[in-house]
């Protein structure tokens, strides 16, 4: 599985940096964002290092499909039953700060800090 030793999310996958995990399987990991914008704000990532959505190829389609499928399940499990937002920032002008693909999944009562 591809991994980048300098990538902060690869370090979380490897257990080198702690994170509040909410879900894990062979391909995917979900954990709470360290600076939440919403009452519930998790990041859903592939365990393999894919820097941005620009770098995703046809071989990743099932993986990204699984991420989208998992989002509502995790929100339900976290008690978010009244709607949530999914955001994938891509590239510098897309507001991406961590270059390991991640889906923000945010929910809970408003107002939120951002968005
Ligand atoms: P981006 O702007 O790249 O879409 O979002 C990156 C997100 O990762 C930000 O919301 C930021 O708070 C979160 N983040 C950055 N470093 C860490 C970390 O070490 N642990 C956790 N849990 N979240 C992080
Ligand atoms: Zn990475």
PDB file of C-alpha atoms and ligand atoms in Angstrom:
ATOM      1  CA  UNK A   1       0.000   0.000   0.000  1.00  0.00           C
ATOM      2  CA  UNK A   2       1.455   3.393  -0.954  1.00  0.00           C
ATOM      3  CA  UNK A   3       2.516   5.579   1.950  1.00  0.00           C
ATOM      4  CA  UNK A   4       4.418   8.872   2.287  1.00  0.00           C
ATOM      5  CA  UNK A   5       6.683   9.088   5.358  1.00  0.00           C
ATOM      6  CA  UNK A   6       6.277  12.889   5.491  1.00  0.00           C
ATOM      7  CA  UNK A   7       2.473  12.822   5.289  1.00  0.00           C
ATOM      8  CA  UNK A   8       0.605  13.575   8.505  1.00  0.00           C
ATOM      9  CA  UNK A   9      -2.373  11.375   7.614  1.00  0.00           C
ATOM     10  CA  UNK A  10      -0.092   8.459   6.645  1.00  0.00           C
ATOM     11  CA  UNK A  11       1.445   8.882  10.123  1.00  0.00           C
ATOM     12  CA  UNK A  12      -2.040   8.644  11.651  1.00  0.00           C
ATOM     13  CA  UNK A  13      -2.707   5.493   9.581  1.00  0.00           C
ATOM     14  CA  UNK A  14       0.589   4.023  10.847  1.00  0.00           C
ATOM     15  CA  UNK A  15      -0.261   4.909  14.458  1.00  0.00           C
ATOM     16  CA  UNK A  16       2.736   7.279  14.719  1.00  0.00           C
ATOM     17  CA  UNK A  17       0.456  10.245  15.523  1.00  0.00           C
ATOM     18  CA  UNK A  18      -2.585   9.721  17.761  1.00  0.00           C
ATOM     19  CA  UNK A  19      -6.106  10.409  16.500  1.00  0.00           C
ATOM     20  CA  UNK A  20      -9.605   9.907  17.879  1.00  0.00           C
ATOM     21  CA  UNK A  21     -10.627   7.106  15.536  1.00  0.00           C
ATOM     22  CA  UNK A  22     -14.274   6.429  14.786  1.00  0.00           C
ATOM     23  CA  UNK A  23     -13.928   3.737  12.117  1.00  0.00           C
ATOM     24  CA  UNK A  24     -11.244   1.552  10.597  1.00  0.00           C
ATOM     25  CA  UNK A  25     -11.103  -1.275   8.088  1.00  0.00           C
ATOM     26  CA  UNK A  26      -8.442  -2.602   5.700  1.00  0.00           C
ATOM     27  CA  UNK A  27      -8.875   0.303   3.261  1.00  0.00           C
ATOM     28  CA  UNK A  28     -10.384   3.244   5.145  1.00  0.00           C
ATOM     29  CA  UNK A  29      -9.924   5.206   8.357  1.00  0.00           C
ATOM     30  CA  UNK A  30     -12.161   7.845   9.956  1.00  0.00           C
ATOM     31  CA  UNK A  31     -11.193  10.097  12.855  1.00  0.00           C
ATOM     32  CA  UNK A  32     -12.286  13.361  14.471  1.00  0.00           C
ATOM     33  CA  UNK A  33     -10.849  16.561  12.979  1.00  0.00           C
ATOM     34  CA  UNK A  34      -8.461  18.228  15.420  1.00  0.00           C
ATOM     35  CA  UNK A  35     -10.034  21.674  14.733  1.00  0.00           C
ATOM     36  CA  UNK A  36     -13.737  20.906  14.231  1.00  0.00           C
ATOM     37  CA  UNK A  37     -15.922  23.407  12.327  1.00  0.00           C
ATOM     38  CA  UNK A  38     -19.119  21.654  13.372  1.00  0.00           C
ATOM     39  CA  UNK A  39     -20.309  19.831  16.529  1.00  0.00           C
ATOM     40  CA  UNK A  40     -19.426  16.554  14.790  1.00  0.00           C
ATOM     41  CA  UNK A  41     -16.563  16.817  12.268  1.00  0.00           C
ATOM     42  CA  UNK A  42     -14.766  13.728  11.090  1.00  0.00           C
ATOM     43  CA  UNK A  43     -12.262  13.073   8.326  1.00  0.00           C
ATOM     44  CA  UNK A  44     -12.668   9.965   6.208  1.00  0.00           C
ATOM     45  CA  UNK A  45      -9.493   8.898   4.405  1.00  0.00           C
ATOM     46  CA  UNK A  46      -8.159   6.036   2.301  1.00  0.00           C
ATOM     47  CA  UNK A  47      -5.326   4.294   4.144  1.00  0.00           C
ATOM     48  CA  UNK A  48      -3.208   4.363   0.990  1.00  0.00           C
ATOM     49  CA  UNK A  49      -1.554   7.669   0.168  1.00  0.00           C
ATOM     50  CA  UNK A  50      -3.356   9.461  -2.656  1.00  0.00           C
ATOM     51  CA  UNK A  51      -2.381  13.141  -2.526  1.00  0.00           C
ATOM     52  CA  UNK A  52      -5.434  14.763  -4.121  1.00  0.00           C
ATOM     53  CA  UNK A  53      -8.516  13.886  -6.145  1.00  0.00           C
ATOM     54  CA  UNK A  54      -6.454  14.859  -9.212  1.00  0.00           C
ATOM     55  CA  UNK A  55      -4.291  11.822  -8.448  1.00  0.00           C
ATOM     56  CA  UNK A  56      -7.204   9.402  -8.253  1.00  0.00           C
ATOM     57  CA  UNK A  57      -7.546   7.045 -11.201  1.00  0.00           C
ATOM     58  CA  UNK A  58     -10.133   4.472 -12.273  1.00  0.00           C
ATOM     59  CA  UNK A  59      -8.488   2.017  -9.860  1.00  0.00           C
ATOM     60  CA  UNK A  60      -9.641   4.214  -6.959  1.00  0.00           C
ATOM     61  CA  UNK A  61     -13.299   4.523  -7.954  1.00  0.00           C
ATOM     62  CA  UNK A  62     -14.521   1.720  -5.691  1.00  0.00           C
ATOM     63  CA  UNK A  63     -12.536   3.150  -2.789  1.00  0.00           C
ATOM     64  CA  UNK A  64     -14.075   6.613  -3.127  1.00  0.00           C
ATOM     65  CA  UNK A  65     -17.476   5.043  -3.585  1.00  0.00           C
ATOM     66  CA  UNK A  66     -16.990   3.241  -0.286  1.00  0.00           C
ATOM     67  CA  UNK A  67     -16.059   6.527   1.425  1.00  0.00           C
ATOM     68  CA  UNK A  68     -19.289   8.149   0.288  1.00  0.00           C
ATOM     69  CA  UNK A  69     -21.254   5.070   1.330  1.00  0.00           C
ATOM     70  CA  UNK A  70     -19.692   5.066   4.779  1.00  0.00           C
ATOM     71  CA  UNK A  71     -20.381   8.747   5.545  1.00  0.00           C
ATOM     72  CA  UNK A  72     -24.117   8.411   6.376  1.00  0.00           C
ATOM     73  CA  UNK A  73     -23.492   5.260   8.399  1.00  0.00           C
ATOM     74  CA  UNK A  74     -20.870   6.961  10.581  1.00  0.00           C
ATOM     75  CA  UNK A  75     -22.996  10.089  11.011  1.00  0.00           C
ATOM     76  CA  UNK A  76     -25.913   7.927  12.180  1.00  0.00           C
ATOM     77  CA  UNK A  77     -23.632   6.114  14.598  1.00  0.00           C
ATOM     78  CA  UNK A  78     -22.422   9.474  15.950  1.00  0.00           C
ATOM     79  CA  UNK A  79     -26.014  10.603  16.524  1.00  0.00           C
ATOM     80  CA  UNK A  80     -26.204  12.985  13.556  1.00  0.00           C
ATOM     81  CA  UNK A  81     -29.697  12.284  12.248  1.00  0.00           C
ATOM     82  CA  UNK A  82     -30.693  15.665  10.815  1.00  0.00           C
ATOM     83  CA  UNK A  83     -28.275  16.216   7.957  1.00  0.00           C
ATOM     84  CA  UNK A  84     -24.579  16.530   7.326  1.00  0.00           C
ATOM     85  CA  UNK A  85     -22.165  18.050   4.836  1.00  0.00           C
ATOM     86  CA  UNK A  86     -19.386  16.325   2.877  1.00  0.00           C
ATOM     87  CA  UNK A  87     -16.466  18.358   1.518  1.00  0.00           C
ATOM     88  CA  UNK A  88     -13.363  17.280  -0.380  1.00  0.00           C
ATOM     89  CA  UNK A  89     -10.975  20.201  -0.813  1.00  0.00           C
ATOM     90  CA  UNK A  90      -8.713  19.611  -3.812  1.00  0.00           C
ATOM     91  CA  UNK A  91      -5.463  21.440  -4.526  1.00  0.00           C
ATOM     92  CA  UNK A  92      -4.273  24.786  -3.292  1.00  0.00           C
ATOM     93  CA  UNK A  93      -7.087  26.835  -4.827  1.00  0.00           C
ATOM     94  CA  UNK A  94      -9.512  24.233  -3.528  1.00  0.00           C
ATOM     95  CA  UNK A  95      -8.407  25.022   0.015  1.00  0.00           C
ATOM     96  CA  UNK A  96      -6.574  21.722   0.556  1.00  0.00           C
ATOM     97  CA  UNK A  97      -4.005  21.936   3.356  1.00  0.00           C
ATOM     98  CA  UNK A  98      -3.217  18.268   3.960  1.00  0.00           C
ATOM     99  CA  UNK A  99      -2.168  16.545   0.751  1.00  0.00           C
ATOM    100  CA  UNK A 100      -3.630  13.111   1.480  1.00  0.00           C
ATOM    101  CA  UNK A 101      -7.169  12.855   0.114  1.00  0.00           C
ATOM    102  CA  UNK A 102      -9.783  13.263   2.837  1.00  0.00           C
ATOM    103  CA  UNK A 103     -13.495  13.779   3.010  1.00  0.00           C
ATOM    104  CA  UNK A 104     -14.718  16.174   5.690  1.00  0.00           C
ATOM    105  CA  UNK A 105     -18.033  14.915   7.078  1.00  0.00           C
ATOM    106  CA  UNK A 106     -19.722  17.503   9.281  1.00  0.00           C
ATOM    107  CA  UNK A 107     -22.995  17.583  11.151  1.00  0.00           C
ATOM    108  CA  UNK A 108     -24.806  18.548  14.317  1.00  0.00           C
ATOM    109  CA  UNK A 109     -26.830  21.561  15.391  1.00  0.00           C
ATOM    110  CA  UNK A 110     -25.987  24.943  13.860  1.00  0.00           C
ATOM    111  CA  UNK A 111     -24.459  27.471  13.958  1.00  0.00           C
ATOM    112  CA  UNK A 112     -21.117  25.997  12.985  1.00  0.00           C
ATOM    113  CA  UNK A 113     -17.731  27.667  13.261  1.00  0.00           C
ATOM    114  CA  UNK A 114     -17.244  27.573   9.472  1.00  0.00           C
ATOM    115  CA  UNK A 115     -19.303  26.687   6.396  1.00  0.00           C
TER     116      UNK A 115
HETATM  117  P1  LIG B   1      -8.048  20.526   4.331  1.00  0.00           P
HETATM  118  O1  LIG B   1      -7.958  22.017   4.451  1.00  0.00           O
HETATM  119  O2  LIG B   1      -6.769  19.924   3.813  1.00  0.00           O
HETATM  120  O3  LIG B   1      -9.261  20.080   3.549  1.00  0.00           O
HETATM  121  O4  LIG B   1      -8.312  19.990   5.786  1.00  0.00           O
HETATM  122  C1  LIG B   1      -7.347  19.415   6.604  1.00  0.00           C
HETATM  123  C2  LIG B   1      -8.007  19.144   7.928  1.00  0.00           C
HETATM  124  O5  LIG B   1      -7.163  18.292   8.674  1.00  0.00           O
HETATM  125  C3  LIG B   1      -8.241  20.406   8.770  1.00  0.00           C
HETATM  126  O6  LIG B   1      -9.630  20.529   9.061  1.00  0.00           O
HETATM  127  C4  LIG B   1      -7.393  20.166  10.025  1.00  0.00           C
HETATM  128  O7  LIG B   1      -8.015  20.616  11.209  1.00  0.00           O
HETATM  129  C5  LIG B   1      -7.218  18.659  10.030  1.00  0.00           C
HETATM  130  N1  LIG B   1      -5.979  18.198  10.626  1.00  0.00           N
HETATM  131  C6  LIG B   1      -4.735  18.654  10.321  1.00  0.00           C
HETATM  132  N2  LIG B   1      -3.807  17.991  11.045  1.00  0.00           N
HETATM  133  C7  LIG B   1      -4.484  17.110  11.823  1.00  0.00           C
HETATM  134  C8  LIG B   1      -4.067  16.138  12.798  1.00  0.00           C
HETATM  135  O8  LIG B   1      -2.887  15.950  13.102  1.00  0.00           O
HETATM  136  N3  LIG B   1      -5.047  15.413  13.394  1.00  0.00           N
HETATM  137  C9  LIG B   1      -6.371  15.580  13.081  1.00  0.00           C
HETATM  138  N4  LIG B   1      -7.242  14.801  13.739  1.00  0.00           N
HETATM  139  N5  LIG B   1      -6.790  16.474  12.177  1.00  0.00           N
HETATM  140  C10 LIG B   1      -5.863  17.236  11.554  1.00  0.00           C
HETATM  141 ZN1  LIG B   2      -0.573  10.214   3.171  1.00  0.00          ZN
END
